[in-house]
Coordinates of C-alpha atoms and ligand atoms in Angstrom, one line a residue:
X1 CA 0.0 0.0 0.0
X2 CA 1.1 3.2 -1.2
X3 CA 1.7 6.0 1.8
X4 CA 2.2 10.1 1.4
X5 CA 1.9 13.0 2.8
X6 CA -1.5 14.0 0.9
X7 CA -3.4 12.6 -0.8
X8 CA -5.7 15.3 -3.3
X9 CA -9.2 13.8 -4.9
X10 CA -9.7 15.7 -8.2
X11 CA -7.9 17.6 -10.7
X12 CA -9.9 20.7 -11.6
X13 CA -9.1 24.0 -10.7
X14 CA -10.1 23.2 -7.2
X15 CA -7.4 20.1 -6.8
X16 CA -4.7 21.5 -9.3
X17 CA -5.1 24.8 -6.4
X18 CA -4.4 22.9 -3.5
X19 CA -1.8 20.8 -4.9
X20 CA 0.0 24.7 -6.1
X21 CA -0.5 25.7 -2.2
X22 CA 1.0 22.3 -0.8
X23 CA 4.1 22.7 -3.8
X24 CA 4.4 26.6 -2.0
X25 CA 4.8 24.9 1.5
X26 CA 7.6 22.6 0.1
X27 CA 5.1 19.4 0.3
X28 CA 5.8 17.4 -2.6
X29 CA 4.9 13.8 -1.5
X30 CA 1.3 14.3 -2.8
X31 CA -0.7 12.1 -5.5
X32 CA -4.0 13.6 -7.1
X33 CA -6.9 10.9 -7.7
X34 CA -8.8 11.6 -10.7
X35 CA -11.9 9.3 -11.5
X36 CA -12.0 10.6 -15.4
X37 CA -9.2 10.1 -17.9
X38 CA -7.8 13.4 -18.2
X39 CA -7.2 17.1 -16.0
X40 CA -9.9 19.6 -15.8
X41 CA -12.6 18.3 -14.0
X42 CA -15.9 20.4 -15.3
X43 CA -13.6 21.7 -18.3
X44 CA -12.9 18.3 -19.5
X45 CA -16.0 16.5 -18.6
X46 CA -18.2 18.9 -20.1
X47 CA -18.1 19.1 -23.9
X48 CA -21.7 20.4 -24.9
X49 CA -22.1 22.6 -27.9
X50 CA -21.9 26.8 -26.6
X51 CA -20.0 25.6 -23.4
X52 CA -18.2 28.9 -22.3
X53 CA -17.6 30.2 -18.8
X54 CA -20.1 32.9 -18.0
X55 CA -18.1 35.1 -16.1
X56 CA -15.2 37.2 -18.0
X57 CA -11.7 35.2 -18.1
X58 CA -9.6 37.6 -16.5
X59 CA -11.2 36.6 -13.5
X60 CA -12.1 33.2 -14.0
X61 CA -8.7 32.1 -14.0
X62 CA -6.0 32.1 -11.6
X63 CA -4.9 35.2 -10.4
X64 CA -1.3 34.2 -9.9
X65 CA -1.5 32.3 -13.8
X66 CA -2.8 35.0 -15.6
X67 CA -3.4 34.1 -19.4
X68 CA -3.3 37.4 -21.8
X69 CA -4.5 35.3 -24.4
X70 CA -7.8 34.3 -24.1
X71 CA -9.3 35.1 -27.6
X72 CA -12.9 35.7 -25.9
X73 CA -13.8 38.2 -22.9
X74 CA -15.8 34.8 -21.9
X75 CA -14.0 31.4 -22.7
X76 CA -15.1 29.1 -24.5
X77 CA -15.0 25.2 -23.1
X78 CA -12.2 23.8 -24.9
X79 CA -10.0 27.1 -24.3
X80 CA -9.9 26.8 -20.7
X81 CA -9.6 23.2 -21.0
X82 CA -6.2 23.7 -22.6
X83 CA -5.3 26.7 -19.6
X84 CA -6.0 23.8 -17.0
X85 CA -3.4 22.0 -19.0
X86 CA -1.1 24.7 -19.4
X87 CA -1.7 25.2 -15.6
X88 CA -0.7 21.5 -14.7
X89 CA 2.2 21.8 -17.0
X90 CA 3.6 25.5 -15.6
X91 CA 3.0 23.8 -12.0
X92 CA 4.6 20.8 -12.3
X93 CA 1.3 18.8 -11.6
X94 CA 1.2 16.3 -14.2
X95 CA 3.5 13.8 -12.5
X96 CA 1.2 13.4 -9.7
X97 CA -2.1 12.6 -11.3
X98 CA -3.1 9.3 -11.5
X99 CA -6.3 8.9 -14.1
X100 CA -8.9 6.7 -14.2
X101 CA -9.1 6.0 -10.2
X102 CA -12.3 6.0 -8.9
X103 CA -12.0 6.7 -5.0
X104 CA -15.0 5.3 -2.9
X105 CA -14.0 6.5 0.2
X106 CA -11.5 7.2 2.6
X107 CA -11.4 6.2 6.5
X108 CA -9.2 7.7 9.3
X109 CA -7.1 5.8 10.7
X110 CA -6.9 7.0 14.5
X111 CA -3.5 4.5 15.5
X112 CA -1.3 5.3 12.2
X113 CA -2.7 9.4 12.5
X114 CA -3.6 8.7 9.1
X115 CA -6.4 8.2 6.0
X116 CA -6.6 5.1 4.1
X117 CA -8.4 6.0 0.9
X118 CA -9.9 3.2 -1.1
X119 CA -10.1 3.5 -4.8
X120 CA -12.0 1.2 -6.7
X121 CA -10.3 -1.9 -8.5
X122 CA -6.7 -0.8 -6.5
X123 CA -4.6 -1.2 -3.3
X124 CA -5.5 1.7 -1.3
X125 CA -3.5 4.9 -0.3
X126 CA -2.5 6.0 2.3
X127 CA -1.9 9.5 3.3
X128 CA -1.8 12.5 6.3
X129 CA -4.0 14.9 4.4
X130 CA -7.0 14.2 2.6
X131 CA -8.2 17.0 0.5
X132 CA -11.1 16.4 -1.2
X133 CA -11.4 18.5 -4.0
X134 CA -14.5 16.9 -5.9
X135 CA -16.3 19.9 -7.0
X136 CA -19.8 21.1 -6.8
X137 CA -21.3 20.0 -10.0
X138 CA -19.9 16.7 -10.5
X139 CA -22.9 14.3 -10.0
X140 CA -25.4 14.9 -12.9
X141 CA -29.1 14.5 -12.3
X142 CA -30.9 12.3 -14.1
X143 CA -34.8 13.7 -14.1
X144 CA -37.2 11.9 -11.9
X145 CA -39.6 11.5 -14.6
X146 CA -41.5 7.9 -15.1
X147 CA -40.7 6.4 -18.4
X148 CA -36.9 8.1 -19.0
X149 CA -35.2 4.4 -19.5
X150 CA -37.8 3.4 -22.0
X151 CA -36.8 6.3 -24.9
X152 CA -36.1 4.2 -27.5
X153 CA -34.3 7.4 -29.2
X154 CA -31.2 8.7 -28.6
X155 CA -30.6 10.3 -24.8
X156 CA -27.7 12.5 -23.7
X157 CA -27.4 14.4 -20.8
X158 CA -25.4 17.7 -21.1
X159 CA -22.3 16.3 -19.0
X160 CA -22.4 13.3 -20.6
X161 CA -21.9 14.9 -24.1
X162 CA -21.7 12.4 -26.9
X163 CA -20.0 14.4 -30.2
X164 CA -21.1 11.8 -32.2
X165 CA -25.0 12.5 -31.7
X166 CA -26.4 13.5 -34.8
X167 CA -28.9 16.5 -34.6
X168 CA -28.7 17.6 -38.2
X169 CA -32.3 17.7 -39.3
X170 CA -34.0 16.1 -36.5
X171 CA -36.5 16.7 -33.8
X172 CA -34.9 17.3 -30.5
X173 CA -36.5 18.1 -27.3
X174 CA -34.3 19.3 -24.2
X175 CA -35.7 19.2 -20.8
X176 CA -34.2 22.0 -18.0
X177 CA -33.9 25.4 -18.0
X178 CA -30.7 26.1 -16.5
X179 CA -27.0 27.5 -17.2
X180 CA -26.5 24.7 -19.4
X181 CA -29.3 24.9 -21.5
X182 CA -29.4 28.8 -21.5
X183 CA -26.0 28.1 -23.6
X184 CA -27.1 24.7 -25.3
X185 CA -30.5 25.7 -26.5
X186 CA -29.3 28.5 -29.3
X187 CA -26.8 26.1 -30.7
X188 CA -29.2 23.5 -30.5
X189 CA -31.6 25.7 -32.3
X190 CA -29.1 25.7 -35.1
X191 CA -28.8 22.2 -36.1
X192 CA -32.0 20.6 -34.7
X193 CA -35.1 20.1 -37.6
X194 CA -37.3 21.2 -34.5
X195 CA -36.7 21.8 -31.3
X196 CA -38.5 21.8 -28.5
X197 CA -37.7 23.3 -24.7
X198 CA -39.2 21.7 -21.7
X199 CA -39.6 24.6 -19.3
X200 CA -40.5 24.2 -15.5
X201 CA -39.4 26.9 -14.0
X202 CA -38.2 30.1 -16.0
X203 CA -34.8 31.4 -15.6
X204 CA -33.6 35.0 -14.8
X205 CA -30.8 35.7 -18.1
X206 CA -29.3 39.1 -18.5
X207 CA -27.2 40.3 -21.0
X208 CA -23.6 39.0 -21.4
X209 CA -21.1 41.0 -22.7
X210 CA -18.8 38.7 -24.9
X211 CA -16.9 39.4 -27.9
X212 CA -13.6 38.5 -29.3
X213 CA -10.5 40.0 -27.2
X214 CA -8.4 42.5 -29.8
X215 CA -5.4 41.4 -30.6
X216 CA -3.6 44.7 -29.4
X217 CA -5.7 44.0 -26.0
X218 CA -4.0 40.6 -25.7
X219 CA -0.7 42.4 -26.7
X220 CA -1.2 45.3 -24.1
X221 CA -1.7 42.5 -21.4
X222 CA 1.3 40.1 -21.9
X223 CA 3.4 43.7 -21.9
X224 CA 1.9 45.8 -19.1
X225 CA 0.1 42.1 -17.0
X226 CA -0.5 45.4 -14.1
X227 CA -3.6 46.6 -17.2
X228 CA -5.2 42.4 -16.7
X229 CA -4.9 42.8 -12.9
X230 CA -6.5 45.8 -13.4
X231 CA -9.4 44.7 -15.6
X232 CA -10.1 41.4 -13.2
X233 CA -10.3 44.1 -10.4
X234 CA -12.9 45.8 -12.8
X235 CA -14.6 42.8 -13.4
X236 CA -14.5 41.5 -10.6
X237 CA -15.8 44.7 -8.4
X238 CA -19.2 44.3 -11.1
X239 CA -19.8 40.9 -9.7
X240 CA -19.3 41.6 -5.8
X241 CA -21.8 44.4 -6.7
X242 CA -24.1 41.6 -7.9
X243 CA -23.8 39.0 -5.5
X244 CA -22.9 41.3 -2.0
X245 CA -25.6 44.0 -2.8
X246 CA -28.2 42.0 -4.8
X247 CA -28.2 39.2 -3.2
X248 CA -26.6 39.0 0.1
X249 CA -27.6 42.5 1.3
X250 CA -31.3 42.1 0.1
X251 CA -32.7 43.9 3.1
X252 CA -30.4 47.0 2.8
X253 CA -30.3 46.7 -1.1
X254 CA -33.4 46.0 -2.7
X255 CA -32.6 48.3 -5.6
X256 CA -29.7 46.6 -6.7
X257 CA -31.5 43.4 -6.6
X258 CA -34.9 45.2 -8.1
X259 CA -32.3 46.8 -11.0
X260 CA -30.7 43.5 -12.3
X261 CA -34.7 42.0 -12.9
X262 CA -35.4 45.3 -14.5
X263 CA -32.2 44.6 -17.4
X264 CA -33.2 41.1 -17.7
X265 CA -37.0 42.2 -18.3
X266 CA -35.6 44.8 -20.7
X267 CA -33.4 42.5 -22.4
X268 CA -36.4 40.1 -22.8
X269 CA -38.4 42.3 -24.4
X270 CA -35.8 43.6 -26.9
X271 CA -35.5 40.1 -28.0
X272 CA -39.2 38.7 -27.9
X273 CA -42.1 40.7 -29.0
X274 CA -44.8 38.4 -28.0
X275 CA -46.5 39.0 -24.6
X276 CA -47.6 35.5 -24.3
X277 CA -43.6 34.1 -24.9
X278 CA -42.3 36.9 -22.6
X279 CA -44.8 36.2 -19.6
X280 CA -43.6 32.1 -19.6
X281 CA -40.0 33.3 -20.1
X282 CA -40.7 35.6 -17.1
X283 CA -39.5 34.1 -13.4
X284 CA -42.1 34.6 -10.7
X285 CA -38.8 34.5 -8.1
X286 CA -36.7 37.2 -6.7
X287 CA -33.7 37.1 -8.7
X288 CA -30.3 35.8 -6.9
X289 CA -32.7 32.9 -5.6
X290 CA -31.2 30.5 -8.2
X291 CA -28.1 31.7 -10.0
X292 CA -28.5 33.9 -12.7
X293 CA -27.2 33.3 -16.2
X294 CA -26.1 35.6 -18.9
X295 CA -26.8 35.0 -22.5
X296 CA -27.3 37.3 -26.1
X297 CA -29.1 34.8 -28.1
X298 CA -31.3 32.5 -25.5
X299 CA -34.4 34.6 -25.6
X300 CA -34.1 34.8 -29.1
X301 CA -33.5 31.8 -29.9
X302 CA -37.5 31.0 -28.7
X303 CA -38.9 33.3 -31.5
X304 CA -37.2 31.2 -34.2
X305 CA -40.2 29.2 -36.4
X306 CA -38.7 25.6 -35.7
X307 CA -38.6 26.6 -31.8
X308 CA -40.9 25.4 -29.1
X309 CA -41.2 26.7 -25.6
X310 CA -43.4 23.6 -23.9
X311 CA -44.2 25.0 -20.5
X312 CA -47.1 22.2 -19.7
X313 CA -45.9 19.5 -17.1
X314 CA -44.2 16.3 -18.7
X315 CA -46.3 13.2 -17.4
X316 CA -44.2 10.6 -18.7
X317 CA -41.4 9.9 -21.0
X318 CA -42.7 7.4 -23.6
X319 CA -40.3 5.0 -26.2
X320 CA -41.2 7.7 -29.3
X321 CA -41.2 11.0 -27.4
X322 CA -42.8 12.6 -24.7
X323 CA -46.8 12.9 -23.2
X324 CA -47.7 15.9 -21.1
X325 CA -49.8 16.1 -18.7
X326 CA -53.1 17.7 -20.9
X327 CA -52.8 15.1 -23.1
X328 CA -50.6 16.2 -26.0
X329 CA -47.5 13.8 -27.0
X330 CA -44.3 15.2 -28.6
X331 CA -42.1 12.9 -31.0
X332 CA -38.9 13.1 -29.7
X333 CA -35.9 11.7 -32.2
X334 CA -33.4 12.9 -29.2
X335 CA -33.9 13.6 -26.1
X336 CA -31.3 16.1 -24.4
X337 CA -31.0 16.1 -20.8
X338 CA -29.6 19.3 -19.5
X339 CA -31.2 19.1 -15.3
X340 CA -28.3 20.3 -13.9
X341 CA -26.2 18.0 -11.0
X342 CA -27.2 16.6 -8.1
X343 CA -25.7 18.6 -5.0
X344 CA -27.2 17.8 -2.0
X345 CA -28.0 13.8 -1.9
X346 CA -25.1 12.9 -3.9
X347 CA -22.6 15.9 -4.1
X348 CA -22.0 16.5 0.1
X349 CA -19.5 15.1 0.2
X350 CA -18.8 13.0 -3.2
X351 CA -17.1 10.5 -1.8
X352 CA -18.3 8.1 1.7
X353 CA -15.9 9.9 4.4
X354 CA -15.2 8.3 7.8
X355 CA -13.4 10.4 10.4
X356 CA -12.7 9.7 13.9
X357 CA -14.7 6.8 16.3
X358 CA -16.2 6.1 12.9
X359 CA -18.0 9.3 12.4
X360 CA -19.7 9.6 9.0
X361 CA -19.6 13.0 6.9
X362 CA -22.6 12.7 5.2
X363 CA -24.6 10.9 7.7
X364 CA -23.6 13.7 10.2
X365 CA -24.3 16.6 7.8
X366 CA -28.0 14.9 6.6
X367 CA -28.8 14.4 10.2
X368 CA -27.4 17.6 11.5
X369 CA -26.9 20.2 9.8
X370 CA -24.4 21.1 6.2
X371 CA -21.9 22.6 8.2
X372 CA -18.0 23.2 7.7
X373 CA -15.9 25.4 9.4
X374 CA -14.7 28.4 7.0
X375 CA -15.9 26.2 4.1
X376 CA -13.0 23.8 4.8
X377 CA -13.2 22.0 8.0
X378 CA -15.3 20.0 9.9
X379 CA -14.8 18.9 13.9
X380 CA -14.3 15.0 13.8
X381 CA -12.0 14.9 10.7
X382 CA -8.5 15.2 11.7
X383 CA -6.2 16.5 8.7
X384 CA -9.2 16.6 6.1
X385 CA -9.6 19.8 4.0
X386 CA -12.9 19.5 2.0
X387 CA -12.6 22.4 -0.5
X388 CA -16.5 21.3 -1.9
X389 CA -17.8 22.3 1.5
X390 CA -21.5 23.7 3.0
X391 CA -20.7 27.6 3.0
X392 CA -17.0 27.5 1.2
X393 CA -18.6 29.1 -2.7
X394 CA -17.7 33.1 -2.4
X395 CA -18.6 35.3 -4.7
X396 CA -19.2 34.4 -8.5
X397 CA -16.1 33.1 -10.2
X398 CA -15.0 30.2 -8.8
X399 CA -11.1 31.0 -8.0
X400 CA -12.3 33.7 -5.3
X401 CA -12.9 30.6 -3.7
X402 CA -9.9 28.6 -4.7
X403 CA -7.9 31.5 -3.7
X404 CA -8.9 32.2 -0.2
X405 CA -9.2 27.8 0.2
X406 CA -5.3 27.7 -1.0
X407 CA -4.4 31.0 1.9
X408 CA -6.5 29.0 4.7
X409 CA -4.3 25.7 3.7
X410 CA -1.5 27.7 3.8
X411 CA -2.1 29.3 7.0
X412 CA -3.2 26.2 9.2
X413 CA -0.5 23.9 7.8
X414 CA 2.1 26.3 8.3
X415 CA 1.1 26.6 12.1
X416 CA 1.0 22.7 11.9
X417 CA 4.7 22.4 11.3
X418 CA 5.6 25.5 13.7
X419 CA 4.2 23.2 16.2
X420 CA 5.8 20.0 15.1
X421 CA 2.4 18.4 15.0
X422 CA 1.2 15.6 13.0
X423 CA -2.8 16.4 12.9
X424 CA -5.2 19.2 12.7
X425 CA -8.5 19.5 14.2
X426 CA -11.3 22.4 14.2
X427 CA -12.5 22.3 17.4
X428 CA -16.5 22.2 18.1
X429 CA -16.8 25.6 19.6
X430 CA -15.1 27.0 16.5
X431 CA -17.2 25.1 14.0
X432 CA -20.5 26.2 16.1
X433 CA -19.4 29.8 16.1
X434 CA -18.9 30.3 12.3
X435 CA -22.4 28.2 11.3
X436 CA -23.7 30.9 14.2
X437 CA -22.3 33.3 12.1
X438 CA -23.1 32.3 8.2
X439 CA -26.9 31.6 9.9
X440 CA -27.3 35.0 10.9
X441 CA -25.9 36.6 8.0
X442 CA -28.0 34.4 5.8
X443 CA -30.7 36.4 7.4
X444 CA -30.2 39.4 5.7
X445 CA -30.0 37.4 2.2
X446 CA -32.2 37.6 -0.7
X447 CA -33.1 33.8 0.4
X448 CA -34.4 34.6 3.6
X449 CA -36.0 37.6 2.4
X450 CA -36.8 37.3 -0.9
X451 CA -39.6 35.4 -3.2
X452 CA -37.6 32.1 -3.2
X453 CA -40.3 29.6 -3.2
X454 CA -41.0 28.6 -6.3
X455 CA -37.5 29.2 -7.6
X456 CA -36.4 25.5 -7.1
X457 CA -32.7 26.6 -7.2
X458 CA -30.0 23.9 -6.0
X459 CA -28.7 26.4 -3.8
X460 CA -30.9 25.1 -0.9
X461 CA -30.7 22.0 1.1
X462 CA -33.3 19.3 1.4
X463 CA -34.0 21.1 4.9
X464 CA -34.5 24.5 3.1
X465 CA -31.8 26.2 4.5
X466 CA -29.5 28.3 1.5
X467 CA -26.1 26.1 2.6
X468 CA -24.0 26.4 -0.6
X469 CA -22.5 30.0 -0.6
X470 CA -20.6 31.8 1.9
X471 CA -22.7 34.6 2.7
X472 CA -20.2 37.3 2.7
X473 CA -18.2 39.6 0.6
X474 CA -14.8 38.3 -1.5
X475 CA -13.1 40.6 0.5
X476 CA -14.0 39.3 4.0
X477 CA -13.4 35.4 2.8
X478 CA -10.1 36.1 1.3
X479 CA -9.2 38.0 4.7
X480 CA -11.1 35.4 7.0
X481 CA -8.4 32.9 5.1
X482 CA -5.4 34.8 6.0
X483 CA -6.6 35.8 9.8
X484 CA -8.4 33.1 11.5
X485 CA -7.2 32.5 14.7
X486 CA -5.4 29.8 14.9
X487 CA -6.8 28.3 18.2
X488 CA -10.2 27.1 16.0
X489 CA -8.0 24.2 15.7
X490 CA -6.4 21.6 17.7
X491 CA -3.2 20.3 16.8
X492 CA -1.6 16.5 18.5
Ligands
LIG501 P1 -29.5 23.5 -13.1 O1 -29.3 24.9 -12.9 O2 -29.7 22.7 -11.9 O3 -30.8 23.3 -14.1 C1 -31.4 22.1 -14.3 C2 -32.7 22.3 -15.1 O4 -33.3 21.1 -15.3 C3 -33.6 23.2 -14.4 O5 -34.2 24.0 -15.4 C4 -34.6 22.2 -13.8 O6 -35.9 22.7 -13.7 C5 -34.7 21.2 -14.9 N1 -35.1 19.9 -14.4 C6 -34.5 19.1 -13.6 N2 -35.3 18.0 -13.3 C7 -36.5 18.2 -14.0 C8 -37.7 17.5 -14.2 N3 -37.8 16.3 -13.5 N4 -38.6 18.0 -15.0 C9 -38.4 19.1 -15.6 N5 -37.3 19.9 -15.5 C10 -36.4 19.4 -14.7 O7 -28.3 22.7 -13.9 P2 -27.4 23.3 -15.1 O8 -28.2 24.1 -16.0 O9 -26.6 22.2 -15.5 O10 -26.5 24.4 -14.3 C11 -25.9 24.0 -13.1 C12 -24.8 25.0 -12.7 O11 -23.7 24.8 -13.5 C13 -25.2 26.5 -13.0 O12 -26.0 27.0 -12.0 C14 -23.8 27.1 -13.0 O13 -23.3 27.3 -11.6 C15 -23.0 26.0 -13.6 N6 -22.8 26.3 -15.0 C16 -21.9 27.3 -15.3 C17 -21.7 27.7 -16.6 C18 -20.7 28.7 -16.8 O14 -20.6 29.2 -17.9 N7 -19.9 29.1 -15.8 C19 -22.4 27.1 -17.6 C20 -23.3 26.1 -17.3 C21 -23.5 25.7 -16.0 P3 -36.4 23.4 -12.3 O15 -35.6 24.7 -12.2 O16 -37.8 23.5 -12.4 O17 -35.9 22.4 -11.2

């Protein structure tokens, strides 16, 4: 049996960040487990025609890795594949991935101070961290509709893209209104005979402002990098605005929150003339409850001839197509699946995780409450640092959160070798303090306040509660990461 220091689970941006911080601290007895057969987690699983990132690359990137040559203000999907690689290259990462190893779960060993991760088909690993870097949207969701195995057509969910489907000419139907489809649907549109959009629950879009990056733009960035750092500050600045005042200062900031529905309304009604199309395209929520998407061509893309909008409940999926619930059948010749991940069931955590006197992660969290100290740490797991954490998503882009996870690993393991100790704990108290603390700050959010009900967003929990994001500004999590006390943990 293999034994090292750590022991990373996932290459995306999350793991490839962690495994950067523990290369900082000199830690270079690490192997990354990686159940696909390449880097990139969502950048290389997901292959669906229109995948981009929806927030502007300077800042969806590393800050510390800048790239001046993204060729889009947005990337597309196969562009920031090839950064990850570039990123694993640069970092000297490569060397310590392993592909195709599917860990089941991992089990602290109390005598050895140590985890024993077991990975499916292989002699387990052994290793003093565990840092579970599994991402948030890793577990799609197949729809809970009777009759989905018996489509005797072709079926493909949207992270589970299959090039080789053919959609020239022929009548597709997608089912799920979310990110995903908001970028699938328009390209969709394009090749599809017919297509056909199975709405449940309308989605706030606003406009996205994406075009190709000048070439003197790219040129003035790799010569003056201070003029990127400057434009991600920009950037970046637009989206705290977003997400601190229109969403997590709700009761303070209405406006902000009332101004970002007005621009999506307005840029409804610039694309769609038709009342009847506008009022089912129209969410009845308050918008921040479910995340917002930005696209130029989705609403559009409904007022196309060969478009659908299907806002009737699906009763069943049937071999040729599918029946709704007043009766009418649609003839499906493939049937795109694009309803999102499952977070809460499957997701927290990804992995079966057993800490000390055989305490289970997700049994605890289900029967508790989704808890983890800072987004990172939980009381009961010795030397685990589980980056896809209750509370731990800041902000928009996800490398705010990366950031501020690789300064908190960098501050507690440091302390851990001032002290010559061999584990870490977060102590109860701690722990209890900061979910005291995200609780009451949730308070003030736009889903305590706001029209959330018939939103159905994934941000909350199967016990209602809004458990995903950290509710505070960028600013406050990246300086929470470099000055929490240290005494939250315990150290042996
Ligand atoms: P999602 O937001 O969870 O959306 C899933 C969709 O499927 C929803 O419209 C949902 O309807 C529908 N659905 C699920 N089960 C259904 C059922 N049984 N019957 C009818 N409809 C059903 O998933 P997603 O679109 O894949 O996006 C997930 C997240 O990925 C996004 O929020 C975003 O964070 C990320 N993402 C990011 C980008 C990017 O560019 N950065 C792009 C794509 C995705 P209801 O709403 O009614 O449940």
């Amino acid at each position: 049996m293999s034994s090292h220091e750590a022991v990373i689970v996932g290459t995306g941006f999350g793991g490839m960040g962690a495994a950067i911080q523990l290369k900082r601290l000199g830690i270079d007895d690490f192997v990354m487990l990686e159940r696909e057969d390449d880097l990139g987690g969502t950048w290389h699983v997901n292959r669906y025609p229109g995948l981009a990132v929806d927030i502007a690359s300077v800042t969806y990137s590393y800050s510390f890795e800048p790239n001046p040559w993204w060729s889009h203000w947005y990337a597309r999907g196969p562009e920031l594949k090839k950064y990850a690689d570039h990123v694993a290259t640069t970092y000297d990462l490569r060397g310590h991935m392993r592909f195709g190893q599917v860990v089941e779960g991992a089990r602290w060993d109390e005598d050895a101070r140590q985890w024993e991760v077991q990975v499916a088909g292989a002699e387990p690993v052994r290793a003093t961290y565990l840092v579970t870097a599994t991402g948030f949207l890793s577990q799609p969701r197949l729809p809970d509709i009777e009759g989905v195995d018996d489509f005797a057509g072709t079926v493909v969910h949207s992270a589970k893209w299959d090039p080789a489907v053919d959609l020239g000419g022929k009548r597709v139907a997608i089912i799920g209104t979310g990110a995903t489809a908001v970028q699938l649907i328009p390209e969709l549109a394009k090749q599809a005979g017919h297509l056909t959009v199975l709405q449940r629950t309308p989605i706030w879009v606003t406009p996205k402002l994406d075009r190709a990056m000048p070439k003197r733009v790219q040129r003035m960035f790799a010569k003056a990098p201070f003029t990127q750092r400057w434009a991600r500050r920009v950037n970046t600045s637009v989206l705290e605005l977003i997400m601190v005042a229109g969403v997590l200062h709700y009761r303070r900031a209405k406006v902000f929150n009332r101004g970002a529905e007005r621009i999506a309304k307005r840029h409804l009604r610039r694309q769609v003339a038709d009342p009847e199309l506008r009022r089912k395209l129209t969410p009845d929520y308050s918008f921040g409850c479910k995340r917002p998407t930005f696209s130029n061509d989705y609403f559009r893309t409904f007022t196309e001839p060969d478009v659908d909008l299907e806002t009737t409940s699906i009763a069943r999926i049937t071999p040729t197509g599918i029946s709704l619930e007043d009766g009418r059948d649609i003839d499906v010749d493939v049937l795109v699946l694009a309803t999102g991940f499952d977070m809460w069931d499957a997701n927290f955590p990804a992995i079966s995780i057993v800490g000390r006197d055989g305490k289970d992660l997700g049994r605890w969290w289900r029967s508790t409450r989704f808890q983890a100290y800072q987004g990172i740490a939980v009381p009961g797991f010795p030397n685990l640092l589980s980056l896809a954490s209750p509370y731990s998503y800041s902000g928009l882009s996800f490398f705010t959160t990366i950031e501020a996870q690789m300064k908190h690993i960098d501050r507690l393991l440091t302390e851990v070798r001032r002290r010559d100790a061999r584990t870490f704990e977060v102590t109860d108290p701690a722990n209890e303090e900061f979910l005291g603390w995200v609780t009451e700050r949730l308070g003030d959010s736009v889903f305590a306040l706001g029209s959330c009900a018939t939103a159905r967003s994934y941000y909350f929990n199967q016990h209602g509660e809004a458990a995903l994001l950290r509710p505070t500004s960028t600013i406050n999590t990246h300086r929470e990461a470099e000055r929490f006390p240290l005494d939250d943990y315990s150290y042996v």
